[in-house]
Amino acid sequence: MEKFVIRGGNKLHGNINISGAKNAALPIIAASVFAGDFCRIENVPDISDVRTMIKILEFLGAKVEKPEAGVIVVDSRNITPVTIPDEMTRKLRASYYLLGALLSNFGKACVALPGGCYFGVRPIDQHIKGFEALGAKVDIENALVNVQCDELYGSSIYLDVVSVGATINVMLAAVKAKGLTVIENAAREPHIVDLANFLNSMGADVRGAGTEVIKIRGVSNMHGCTYSIIPDQIEAGTYMAAVAAVGGDVTIDNVIPKHLESITNKLEDCGVTVIEGDESVRIISEGNRRKACRVKTSPHPGFPTDMQPQFTTLLCTCNGTSTVVEDVWDNRFKYIDQLRRMGANIIVNGDTALITGVDKLHAAPVEADDLRAGAAMVIAGLMAEGETVIGNIKLIDRGYEMLVEKLTGVGADVKRVDFEED
Ligand code: UD1
C-alpha cells in the first residue's frame, strides 16, 4: 500500500507549475459526447478522477487517445447511452454529469448514483428539479438514476441552493433543448465559465456563465473543437497555503490570479506576502508565526470550501485564535481529529472550528479522509517536526498531479513509499 512519507521543516523555494483544473476537466470530458466527432482537449490533468471519467466515456463507446502529455483527443462518434453501473460511478461525484449530457444528446440516460468525497449528505434534488423542468421524467430505483424524455423544452429554473453540480447538469441538459432555458441563482465558479466556453466552442449558445443568471438557447447541431482547460484554482491554493505554512519564497506558475483572490486575501490577513503576476502568484512567508484570521467558506467568489482543510491546517501555527466557519457542507471537519494527533489545538462547535495557534506540529501516522483533507495532511506533514506517514493516498491522487515531484522541486522532503504490509 502506497503512503506519503514527509520529513517536515524544510523551507520552500522555487517554482511550481499548476495543472489543468480537475473540476473543469471532468464536466468538459463528459460534455465531449455532444460533439459526435473529435474534441482535442488540452491542459488535462493526469489524475485518477480524470482517468476514471475517460474510462466511463470509453465504456459508452468513445475512443480516447493521448497524443502528448496533458492532451486527450475524444472521438465521440460511436457513443451510445447505455447504463453506467455503480462500479464506474462510485469513485467519482462528477460521473453524474453524464445524466445531463446524455439526456440532452440522446433523450435518455441511466447512471448509478455518484460517489466522491463524503462531507455530509449530498442530495441531487436540484439536478432533478432542473431535468423535470425541461420535460424529462426522472426515476431513482436500486441506486440507478433513470432520466428520459420525448423532447426537452427550454424553461426557467430557479435553483434553491447555489450548487455547482446542479448548475452544470442543468446547463448540459439544456444545451439541445428546444428554446430558451434560464438558470437563476446559478453557481459562478470558474469551472462553470470554462464549461460554458467549451460548449460554445462546440456550437452551443450559452451566455452569462460566471453570473447568477445563465441563459442557454438550445441548438440542434454541435461539432468537434480544440479547447484548453483553465488552471486548477484549488491545486494552486493548496501550494499557496503550503508555502505560507512552512515559510519560503515560491512562485506558482500557470494560474489565473483573479481566481485566487479569496485565497490571496486570507493569506494577506495572516501576514503572508502575495505578489500577483500576469499568470503567476509569488508567495513569500517568513516562516515565523503568522497572525490568526477569520475564514468563512461560501460559493464563488467567496472562500472555497475545497480550501478549508488546507487553510485550517496553516492556521494551526498562527499566532492567536482563528475562526473557520464551514458554510457549504454540513460535515467537513472530520480530518481535524488527525490534526489533533499532530498537536493542533482545535475546538469544533457545529459549523465552526476555533483554532488556537501552537508553536509547532509534530509528526504522527495519519490518514487522508478525503481528497482535500488528504492535501491538508500533506501540509501538516511539511509543517511538522519529524517524519509524518500519510495513508490512503489514493484519495489525494484523485486530484493532485505529480504532487511529490512538485513539492520536492521546491525543496520539500516528500516520498511516495510502497509499504508491503498495511
Ligand atoms: C462541487 C465540487 C466539490 C465542492 C463543491 C462546492 C466537483 C466534482 N465537486 O461539488 O469539490 O466542494 O462543488 O464548491 O466539482 N445541494 C443540494 N441539492 C443539490 C445539490 C447540492 O442541497 O441538488 C447542496 C449541497 O448539499 C451543498 C451545496 O448545495 O450543501 C453545494 O453543493 P454543490 O455545489 O452541488 O457541490 P458539488 O457540485 O457536489
Tab-separated table of C-alpha atoms and ligand atoms in Angstrom:
chain	number	residue	atom	x	y	z
A	1	MET	CA	0.000	0.000	0.000
A	2	GLU	CA	1.435	3.354	-1.038
A	3	LYS	CA	1.868	6.116	1.519
A	4	PHE	CA	3.480	9.545	1.592
A	5	VAL	CA	6.439	9.902	3.932
A	6	ILE	CA	7.217	13.527	4.739
A	7	ARG	CA	10.075	14.912	6.782
A	8	GLY	CA	8.867	18.364	7.775
A	9	GLY	CA	10.634	21.631	8.420
A	10	ASN	CA	12.193	22.464	5.024
A	11	LYS	CA	11.538	25.964	3.741
A	12	LEU	CA	10.265	26.025	0.142
A	13	HIS	CA	11.963	27.951	-2.677
A	14	GLY	CA	11.496	27.969	-6.446
A	15	ASN	CA	8.583	27.499	-8.863
A	16	ILE	CA	5.562	25.190	-9.036
A	17	ASN	CA	3.621	24.758	-12.266
A	18	ILE	CA	-0.122	24.291	-11.858
A	19	SER	CA	-2.040	21.666	-13.864
A	20	GLY	CA	-5.430	21.961	-15.534
A	21	ALA	CA	-8.455	22.203	-13.259
A	22	LYS	CA	-9.958	18.900	-12.124
A	23	ASN	CA	-13.433	20.329	-11.631
A	24	ALA	CA	-13.404	21.844	-15.123
A	25	ALA	CA	-11.857	18.801	-16.825
A	26	LEU	CA	-14.483	16.370	-15.510
A	27	PRO	CA	-17.609	18.111	-16.900
A	28	ILE	CA	-15.726	19.085	-20.078
A	29	ILE	CA	-14.752	15.473	-20.797
A	30	ALA	CA	-18.356	14.402	-20.095
A	31	ALA	CA	-19.627	17.171	-22.391
A	32	SER	CA	-17.480	15.938	-25.284
A	33	VAL	CA	-20.335	13.463	-26.015
A	34	PHE	CA	-22.153	16.395	-27.695
A	35	ALA	CA	-19.582	16.661	-30.474
A	36	GLY	CA	-20.320	13.330	-32.179
A	37	ASP	CA	-16.875	13.981	-33.571
A	38	PHE	CA	-13.297	14.639	-32.396
A	39	CYS	CA	-12.526	17.018	-29.500
A	40	ARG	CA	-8.915	17.832	-28.714
A	41	ILE	CA	-8.759	18.850	-25.050
A	42	GLU	CA	-5.538	20.423	-23.760
A	43	ASN	CA	-4.175	21.144	-20.269
A	44	VAL	CA	-5.893	17.988	-18.958
A	45	PRO	CA	-4.535	16.991	-15.532
A	46	ASP	CA	-3.210	13.429	-15.259
A	47	ILE	CA	-5.093	12.484	-12.084
A	48	SER	CA	-7.122	9.426	-11.208
A	49	ASP	CA	-10.517	11.204	-11.354
A	50	VAL	CA	-9.809	12.170	-14.973
A	51	ARG	CA	-8.707	8.609	-15.781
A	52	THR	CA	-11.974	7.324	-14.281
A	53	MET	CA	-14.040	9.769	-16.351
A	54	ILE	CA	-12.168	8.690	-19.502
A	55	LYS	CA	-12.921	5.030	-18.668
A	56	ILE	CA	-16.629	5.872	-18.357
A	57	LEU	CA	-16.599	7.557	-21.794
A	58	GLU	CA	-14.790	4.547	-23.293
A	59	PHE	CA	-17.422	2.284	-21.709
A	60	LEU	CA	-20.059	4.349	-23.569
A	61	GLY	CA	-18.221	3.752	-26.857
A	62	ALA	CA	-15.850	6.721	-27.165
A	63	LYS	CA	-12.251	6.328	-28.331
A	64	VAL	CA	-9.823	8.399	-26.303
A	65	GLU	CA	-6.205	8.955	-27.344
A	66	LYS	CA	-3.398	10.786	-25.580
A	67	PRO	CA	-1.170	12.147	-28.348
A	68	GLU	CA	1.033	14.032	-25.882
A	69	ALA	CA	1.283	14.849	-22.180
A	70	GLY	CA	-1.684	16.897	-20.984
A	71	VAL	CA	-3.706	16.362	-24.180
A	72	ILE	CA	-6.555	13.970	-24.928
A	73	VAL	CA	-8.490	13.529	-28.153
A	74	VAL	CA	-12.010	12.199	-27.628
A	75	ASP	CA	-13.768	10.588	-30.607
A	76	SER	CA	-17.434	10.534	-29.561
A	77	ARG	CA	-18.879	9.309	-32.882
A	78	ASN	CA	-19.896	5.905	-31.539
A	79	ILE	CA	-21.250	6.763	-28.099
A	80	THR	CA	-24.497	5.128	-27.002
A	81	PRO	CA	-26.352	5.965	-23.770
A	82	VAL	CA	-26.006	2.561	-22.087
A	83	THR	CA	-26.479	2.209	-18.311
A	84	ILE	CA	-23.398	3.332	-16.379
A	85	PRO	CA	-23.065	0.907	-13.460
A	86	ASP	CA	-22.167	1.565	-9.856
A	87	GLU	CA	-18.596	0.238	-10.116
A	88	MET	CA	-17.852	3.066	-12.593
A	89	THR	CA	-19.633	5.908	-10.766
A	90	ARG	CA	-18.791	5.088	-7.160
A	91	LYS	CA	-15.304	6.671	-7.235
A	92	LEU	CA	-16.425	9.901	-8.793
A	93	ARG	CA	-19.032	12.536	-7.981
A	94	ALA	CA	-18.740	14.073	-11.448
A	95	SER	CA	-19.998	10.854	-13.084
A	96	TYR	CA	-23.486	12.369	-12.722
A	97	TYR	CA	-22.650	14.945	-15.411
A	98	LEU	CA	-23.346	12.162	-17.893
A	99	LEU	CA	-27.013	12.380	-16.835
A	100	GLY	CA	-27.396	15.908	-18.215
A	101	ALA	CA	-25.136	15.364	-21.233
A	102	LEU	CA	-26.638	12.028	-22.397
A	103	LEU	CA	-30.202	13.190	-21.692
A	104	SER	CA	-29.715	16.276	-23.847
A	105	ASN	CA	-27.910	14.432	-26.638
A	106	PHE	CA	-29.812	11.113	-26.764
A	107	GLY	CA	-33.047	11.760	-24.845
A	108	LYS	CA	-32.148	9.279	-22.131
A	109	ALA	CA	-29.527	8.330	-19.552
A	110	CYS	CA	-29.232	5.800	-16.778
A	111	VAL	CA	-26.391	6.402	-14.323
A	112	ALA	CA	-25.764	4.829	-10.911
A	113	LEU	CA	-25.852	7.320	-8.038
A	114	PRO	CA	-22.476	9.054	-7.787
A	115	GLY	CA	-19.715	8.560	-5.222
A	116	GLY	CA	-16.992	11.083	-4.368
A	117	CYS	CA	-15.861	12.635	-1.086
A	118	TYR	CA	-18.196	12.328	1.890
A	119	PHE	CA	-18.792	15.643	3.649
A	120	GLY	CA	-22.323	15.034	4.833
A	121	VAL	CA	-25.461	14.386	2.842
A	122	ARG	CA	-25.000	15.266	-0.847
A	123	PRO	CA	-28.513	15.489	-2.330
A	124	ILE	CA	-29.214	15.815	-6.075
A	125	ASP	CA	-32.731	17.243	-5.752
A	126	GLN	CA	-31.788	20.436	-7.640
A	127	HIS	CA	-30.394	18.443	-10.575
A	128	ILE	CA	-33.669	16.500	-10.723
A	129	LYS	CA	-35.743	19.672	-10.401
A	130	GLY	CA	-33.894	21.093	-13.421
A	131	PHE	CA	-34.273	17.950	-15.571
A	132	GLU	CA	-38.001	17.791	-14.771
A	133	ALA	CA	-38.494	21.478	-15.561
A	134	LEU	CA	-37.058	20.769	-19.036
A	135	GLY	CA	-39.616	17.977	-19.517
A	136	ALA	CA	-37.665	14.854	-18.503
A	137	LYS	CA	-39.052	12.014	-16.431
A	138	VAL	CA	-36.737	11.039	-13.573
A	139	ASP	CA	-36.857	7.762	-11.593
A	140	ILE	CA	-34.422	6.548	-8.978
A	141	GLU	CA	-34.573	2.822	-8.366
A	142	ASN	CA	-31.966	0.414	-6.988
A	143	ALA	CA	-29.494	3.336	-6.771
A	144	LEU	CA	-29.837	3.974	-10.527
A	145	VAL	CA	-30.944	7.386	-11.769
A	146	ASN	CA	-33.005	6.995	-14.914
A	147	VAL	CA	-33.853	10.105	-16.942
A	148	GLN	CA	-35.684	10.191	-20.236
A	149	CYS	CA	-37.780	12.429	-22.435
A	150	ASP	CA	-39.509	12.589	-25.803
A	151	GLU	CA	-38.301	16.149	-26.247
A	152	LEU	CA	-36.719	18.704	-23.897
A	153	TYR	CA	-38.106	22.252	-23.860
A	154	GLY	CA	-36.325	25.321	-22.518
A	155	SER	CA	-37.637	26.557	-19.188
A	156	SER	CA	-36.900	28.959	-16.354
A	157	ILE	CA	-35.278	27.228	-13.379
A	158	TYR	CA	-34.530	28.842	-10.024
A	159	LEU	CA	-32.037	26.756	-8.029
A	160	ASP	CA	-32.987	26.703	-4.332
A	161	VAL	CA	-29.319	26.383	-3.329
A	162	VAL	CA	-26.227	27.643	-5.121
A	163	SER	CA	-24.982	24.315	-6.461
A	164	VAL	CA	-22.022	23.788	-8.777
A	165	GLY	CA	-23.189	20.317	-9.769
A	166	ALA	CA	-26.820	21.286	-10.413
A	167	THR	CA	-25.814	24.392	-12.401
A	168	ILE	CA	-23.545	22.273	-14.605
A	169	ASN	CA	-26.016	19.422	-15.026
A	170	VAL	CA	-28.936	21.701	-15.939
A	171	MET	CA	-26.680	23.637	-18.312
A	172	LEU	CA	-25.704	20.353	-20.019
A	173	ALA	CA	-29.322	19.170	-20.207
A	174	ALA	CA	-30.446	22.474	-21.740
A	175	VAL	CA	-27.807	22.633	-24.488
A	176	LYS	CA	-30.016	20.851	-27.052
A	177	ALA	CA	-33.444	21.598	-25.501
A	178	LYS	CA	-35.847	23.494	-27.772
A	179	GLY	CA	-35.962	27.211	-26.978
A	180	LEU	CA	-34.503	29.244	-24.132
A	181	THR	CA	-33.515	27.940	-20.686
A	182	VAL	CA	-32.779	30.411	-17.907
A	183	ILE	CA	-30.961	29.170	-14.785
A	184	GLU	CA	-31.343	31.600	-11.887
A	185	ASN	CA	-29.295	31.554	-8.675
A	186	ALA	CA	-26.610	29.731	-10.662
A	187	ALA	CA	-23.187	28.945	-9.200
A	188	ARG	CA	-20.399	31.203	-10.532
A	189	GLU	CA	-17.249	29.076	-10.131
A	190	PRO	CA	-14.504	29.498	-12.778
A	191	HIS	CA	-15.074	25.910	-13.951
A	192	ILE	CA	-18.677	26.780	-14.839
A	193	VAL	CA	-17.402	29.527	-17.136
A	194	ASP	CA	-14.855	27.092	-18.585
A	195	LEU	CA	-17.535	24.502	-19.342
A	196	ALA	CA	-19.727	27.170	-20.989
A	197	ASN	CA	-16.782	28.239	-23.174
A	198	PHE	CA	-16.147	24.607	-24.163
A	199	LEU	CA	-19.831	24.062	-25.011
A	200	ASN	CA	-19.845	27.250	-27.106
A	201	SER	CA	-16.694	26.070	-28.927
A	202	MET	CA	-18.744	23.001	-29.950
A	203	GLY	CA	-21.572	25.186	-31.291
A	204	ALA	CA	-23.764	25.664	-28.186
A	205	ASP	CA	-25.290	29.017	-27.245
A	206	VAL	CA	-24.628	29.589	-23.520
A	207	ARG	CA	-24.474	33.133	-22.117
A	208	GLY	CA	-23.998	34.613	-18.670
A	209	ALA	CA	-21.840	31.852	-17.137
A	210	GLY	CA	-19.962	33.401	-14.209
A	211	THR	CA	-23.050	35.402	-13.186
A	212	GLU	CA	-26.139	34.309	-11.259
A	213	VAL	CA	-28.229	34.056	-14.423
A	214	ILE	CA	-27.219	31.698	-17.226
A	215	LYS	CA	-29.182	31.665	-20.476
A	216	ILE	CA	-28.971	28.699	-22.826
A	217	ARG	CA	-30.601	28.742	-26.224
A	218	GLY	CA	-30.909	25.161	-27.431
A	219	VAL	CA	-29.133	24.201	-30.667
A	220	SER	CA	-29.707	21.089	-32.752
A	221	ASN	CA	-26.213	20.517	-34.112
A	222	MET	CA	-22.838	20.592	-32.425
A	223	HIS	CA	-19.350	19.740	-33.647
A	224	GLY	CA	-15.822	18.948	-32.521
A	225	CYS	CA	-13.340	21.560	-31.304
A	226	THR	CA	-9.947	22.202	-29.739
A	227	TYR	CA	-10.053	23.554	-26.211
A	228	SER	CA	-7.612	24.230	-23.360
A	229	ILE	CA	-8.752	23.819	-19.740
A	230	ILE	CA	-8.180	26.578	-17.150
A	231	PRO	CA	-5.583	26.124	-14.382
A	232	ASP	CA	-6.672	24.461	-11.139
A	233	GLN	CA	-7.648	27.063	-8.546
A	234	ILE	CA	-7.608	24.560	-5.669
A	235	GLU	CA	-4.299	22.935	-6.590
A	236	ALA	CA	-2.758	26.425	-6.731
A	237	GLY	CA	-4.387	27.401	-3.424
A	238	THR	CA	-3.078	24.232	-1.789
A	239	TYR	CA	0.536	25.075	-2.702
A	240	MET	CA	-0.003	28.715	-1.688
A	241	ALA	CA	-1.152	27.522	1.744
A	242	ALA	CA	1.770	25.090	1.982
A	243	VAL	CA	4.373	27.811	1.326
A	244	ALA	CA	2.606	30.177	3.728
A	245	ALA	CA	2.598	27.472	6.410
A	246	VAL	CA	6.222	26.325	6.226
A	247	GLY	CA	7.881	29.517	5.006
A	248	GLY	CA	9.883	30.323	1.893
A	249	ASP	CA	9.534	32.118	-1.411
A	250	VAL	CA	7.749	30.249	-4.205
A	251	THR	CA	6.244	31.414	-7.477
A	252	ILE	CA	3.166	29.444	-8.505
A	253	ASP	CA	3.019	29.475	-12.321
A	254	ASN	CA	0.216	28.894	-14.852
A	255	VAL	CA	-2.573	30.358	-12.717
A	256	ILE	CA	-5.299	32.953	-13.211
A	257	PRO	CA	-4.649	35.264	-10.222
A	258	LYS	CA	-8.239	36.564	-10.302
A	259	HIS	CA	-9.486	33.036	-9.477
A	260	LEU	CA	-7.253	33.011	-6.402
A	261	GLU	CA	-8.302	36.354	-4.906
A	262	SER	CA	-10.303	34.978	-1.973
A	263	ILE	CA	-7.330	32.791	-1.010
A	264	THR	CA	-4.817	35.601	-1.560
A	265	ASN	CA	-6.864	37.939	0.675
A	266	LYS	CA	-6.907	35.461	3.557
A	267	LEU	CA	-3.179	34.761	3.257
A	268	GLU	CA	-2.561	38.524	3.424
A	269	ASP	CA	-4.782	38.696	6.532
A	270	CYS	CA	-2.383	36.135	8.059
A	271	GLY	CA	0.604	38.377	7.272
A	272	VAL	CA	1.858	36.472	4.220
A	273	THR	CA	3.081	38.436	1.175
A	274	VAL	CA	1.396	37.579	-2.117
A	275	ILE	CA	2.604	39.236	-5.324
A	276	GLU	CA	0.366	38.787	-8.357
A	277	GLY	CA	1.904	38.461	-11.821
A	278	ASP	CA	0.025	38.089	-15.113
A	279	GLU	CA	-0.144	34.292	-14.849
A	280	SER	CA	1.563	33.654	-11.524
A	281	VAL	CA	1.414	34.388	-7.830
A	282	ARG	CA	4.529	34.648	-5.697
A	283	ILE	CA	4.181	33.680	-2.026
A	284	ILE	CA	6.713	34.993	0.466
A	285	SER	CA	6.366	33.769	4.017
A	286	GLU	CA	8.905	34.411	6.737
A	287	GLY	CA	8.066	31.170	8.464
A	288	ASN	CA	7.920	32.703	11.934
A	289	ARG	CA	4.476	32.618	13.457
A	290	ARG	CA	1.845	34.321	11.375
A	291	LYS	CA	-1.383	36.005	12.539
A	292	ALA	CA	-4.687	34.286	13.240
A	293	CYS	CA	-7.619	35.168	10.975
A	294	ARG	CA	-11.311	34.518	10.323
A	295	VAL	CA	-12.430	32.416	7.365
A	296	LYS	CA	-15.917	31.538	6.174
A	297	THR	CA	-16.477	29.277	3.190
A	298	SER	CA	-19.088	30.201	0.592
A	299	PRO	CA	-19.736	29.721	-3.127
A	300	HIS	CA	-17.506	31.620	-5.600
A	301	PRO	CA	-16.353	34.382	-5.345
A	302	GLY	CA	-16.243	33.530	-1.628
A	303	PHE	CA	-13.574	31.445	0.046
A	304	PRO	CA	-13.770	27.923	-1.476
A	305	THR	CA	-14.847	25.075	0.785
A	306	ASP	CA	-12.311	22.921	-1.073
A	307	MET	CA	-9.547	25.066	0.515
A	308	GLN	CA	-10.972	24.849	4.041
A	309	PRO	CA	-8.961	21.828	5.327
A	310	GLN	CA	-5.664	23.172	3.905
A	311	PHE	CA	-6.243	26.635	5.379
A	312	THR	CA	-7.312	25.295	8.768
A	313	THR	CA	-4.010	23.389	8.820
A	314	LEU	CA	-1.995	26.527	8.085
A	315	LEU	CA	-3.832	28.304	10.927
A	316	CYS	CA	-2.688	25.625	13.420
A	317	THR	CA	0.588	27.505	13.987
A	318	CYS	CA	-0.647	31.072	13.542
A	319	ASN	CA	-0.426	33.429	16.474
A	320	GLY	CA	-3.754	33.736	18.329
A	321	THR	CA	-7.132	32.095	17.822
A	322	SER	CA	-8.568	31.742	14.321
A	323	THR	CA	-12.171	31.009	13.394
A	324	VAL	CA	-13.143	28.857	10.413
A	325	VAL	CA	-16.836	28.614	9.527
A	326	GLU	CA	-17.838	25.875	7.045
A	327	ASP	CA	-20.959	27.187	5.357
A	328	VAL	CA	-21.228	24.881	2.325
A	329	TRP	CA	-21.050	21.325	3.711
A	330	ASP	CA	-22.506	20.057	6.983
A	331	ASN	CA	-19.734	17.581	7.843
A	332	ARG	CA	-16.339	18.760	6.635
A	333	PHE	CA	-14.304	18.838	9.858
A	334	LYS	CA	-13.695	15.104	10.292
A	335	TYR	CA	-9.992	15.441	9.392
A	336	ILE	CA	-9.454	17.700	12.412
A	337	ASP	CA	-9.041	14.592	14.589
A	338	GLN	CA	-5.903	13.835	12.562
A	339	LEU	CA	-4.554	17.358	13.072
A	340	ARG	CA	-5.130	16.958	16.817
A	341	ARG	CA	-2.978	13.798	16.691
A	342	MET	CA	-0.211	16.079	15.394
A	343	GLY	CA	-0.612	18.518	18.287
A	344	ALA	CA	-3.111	21.022	16.881
A	345	ASN	CA	-5.377	22.844	19.335
A	346	ILE	CA	-8.801	22.949	17.661
A	347	ILE	CA	-12.309	23.020	19.110
A	348	VAL	CA	-15.197	22.264	16.758
A	349	ASN	CA	-18.640	23.560	17.551
A	350	GLY	CA	-21.202	22.822	14.825
A	351	ASP	CA	-20.127	24.603	11.655
A	352	THR	CA	-17.285	26.495	13.394
A	353	ALA	CA	-13.714	25.486	14.207
A	354	LEU	CA	-11.719	27.529	16.719
A	355	ILE	CA	-8.007	27.083	16.119
A	356	THR	CA	-5.578	28.298	18.754
A	357	GLY	CA	-2.062	28.520	17.360
A	358	VAL	CA	0.583	26.194	18.792
A	359	ASP	CA	4.362	26.570	18.409
A	360	LYS	CA	4.692	23.568	16.140
A	361	LEU	CA	3.010	20.396	14.936
A	362	HIS	CA	4.727	17.070	15.477
A	363	ALA	CA	4.805	14.053	13.194
A	364	ALA	CA	2.274	11.215	13.547
A	365	PRO	CA	0.840	8.473	11.345
A	366	VAL	CA	-2.294	9.942	9.747
A	367	GLU	CA	-4.792	9.106	7.005
A	368	ALA	CA	-6.285	11.027	4.100
A	369	ASP	CA	-10.016	11.113	4.953
A	370	ASP	CA	-10.873	12.570	1.556
A	371	LEU	CA	-9.148	14.436	-1.293
A	372	ARG	CA	-8.697	17.886	0.275
A	373	ALA	CA	-8.382	16.521	3.814
A	374	GLY	CA	-5.508	14.462	2.394
A	375	ALA	CA	-3.922	17.614	0.953
A	376	ALA	CA	-4.249	19.155	4.419
A	377	MET	CA	-2.319	16.205	5.882
A	378	VAL	CA	0.470	16.837	3.355
A	379	ILE	CA	0.697	20.467	4.512
A	380	ALA	CA	0.642	19.338	8.149
A	381	GLY	CA	3.462	16.898	7.385
A	382	LEU	CA	5.538	19.677	5.770
A	383	MET	CA	4.989	21.825	8.898
A	384	ALA	CA	5.638	19.103	11.473
A	385	GLU	CA	8.790	18.176	13.292
A	386	GLY	CA	9.795	14.600	12.445
A	387	GLU	CA	8.552	12.078	9.896
A	388	THR	CA	4.853	12.013	9.052
A	389	VAL	CA	3.406	8.982	7.245
A	390	ILE	CA	0.119	9.544	5.387
A	391	GLY	CA	-2.047	6.568	4.439
A	392	ASN	CA	-4.946	6.220	1.986
A	393	ILE	CA	-3.166	8.474	-0.520
A	394	LYS	CA	-5.188	7.171	-3.454
A	395	LEU	CA	-7.688	9.813	-2.373
A	396	ILE	CA	-5.023	12.525	-2.816
A	397	ASP	CA	-4.091	11.073	-6.232
A	398	ARG	CA	-7.685	11.764	-7.327
A	399	GLY	CA	-6.898	15.456	-7.606
A	400	TYR	CA	-3.154	16.267	-7.476
A	401	GLU	CA	-0.900	15.592	-10.459
A	402	MET	CA	2.755	14.857	-9.604
A	403	LEU	CA	2.409	16.125	-6.053
A	404	VAL	CA	5.677	14.546	-4.880
A	405	GLU	CA	7.634	15.931	-7.865
A	406	LYS	CA	6.143	19.419	-7.498
A	407	LEU	CA	6.929	19.597	-3.771
A	408	THR	CA	10.426	18.106	-3.979
A	409	GLY	CA	11.096	20.582	-6.811
A	410	VAL	CA	10.820	23.418	-4.270
A	411	GLY	CA	12.861	21.676	-1.602
A	412	ALA	CA	10.361	19.610	0.401
A	413	ASP	CA	11.298	16.148	1.665
A	414	VAL	CA	8.371	14.036	0.431
A	415	LYS	CA	8.457	10.446	-0.816
A	416	ARG	CA	5.877	8.000	-2.104
A	417	VAL	CA	6.729	4.690	-0.446
A	418	ASP	CA	5.146	1.315	-1.147
A	419	PHE	CA	4.673	-0.441	2.208
A	420	GLU	CA	4.308	-4.220	1.833
A	421	GLU	CA	2.121	-4.502	4.914
A	422	ASP	CA	-0.538	-2.016	5.937
B	1	UD1	C1	-18.561	20.541	-6.240
B	1	UD1	C2	-17.124	20.059	-6.127
B	1	UD1	C3	-16.759	19.919	-4.651
B	1	UD1	C4	-17.003	21.247	-3.929
B	1	UD1	C5	-18.419	21.747	-4.182
B	1	UD1	C6	-18.667	23.150	-3.612
B	1	UD1	C7	-16.878	18.758	-8.146
B	1	UD1	C8	-16.686	17.415	-8.769
B	1	UD1	N1	-17.022	18.785	-6.821
B	1	UD1	O1	-19.384	19.549	-5.615
B	1	UD1	O2	-15.393	19.561	-4.565
B	1	UD1	O3	-16.820	21.061	-2.536
B	1	UD1	O4	-18.691	21.816	-5.585
B	1	UD1	O5	-17.752	24.061	-4.171
B	1	UD1	O6	-16.857	19.763	-8.825
B	1	UD1	N2	-27.046	20.754	-2.733
B	1	UD1	C9	-28.386	20.495	-2.552
B	1	UD1	N3	-29.076	19.906	-3.585
B	1	UD1	C10	-28.499	19.590	-4.775
B	1	UD1	C11	-27.126	19.869	-4.958
B	1	UD1	C12	-26.420	20.456	-3.916
B	1	UD1	O7	-28.951	20.759	-1.486
B	1	UD1	O8	-29.186	19.066	-5.662
B	1	UD1	C13	-26.268	21.402	-1.641
B	1	UD1	C14	-25.159	20.510	-1.092
B	1	UD1	O9	-25.635	19.641	-0.096
B	1	UD1	C15	-24.158	21.536	-0.561
B	1	UD1	C16	-24.341	22.727	-1.519
B	1	UD1	O10	-25.585	22.523	-2.185
B	1	UD1	O11	-24.531	21.935	0.733
B	1	UD1	C17	-23.250	22.869	-2.550
B	1	UD1	O12	-23.119	21.647	-3.276
B	1	UD1	P1	-22.628	21.627	-4.805
B	1	UD1	O13	-22.152	22.986	-5.184
B	1	UD1	O14	-23.683	20.988	-5.627
B	1	UD1	O15	-21.391	20.645	-4.732
B	1	UD1	P2	-20.949	19.574	-5.825
B	1	UD1	O16	-21.253	20.080	-7.184
B	1	UD1	O17	-21.452	18.225	-5.427
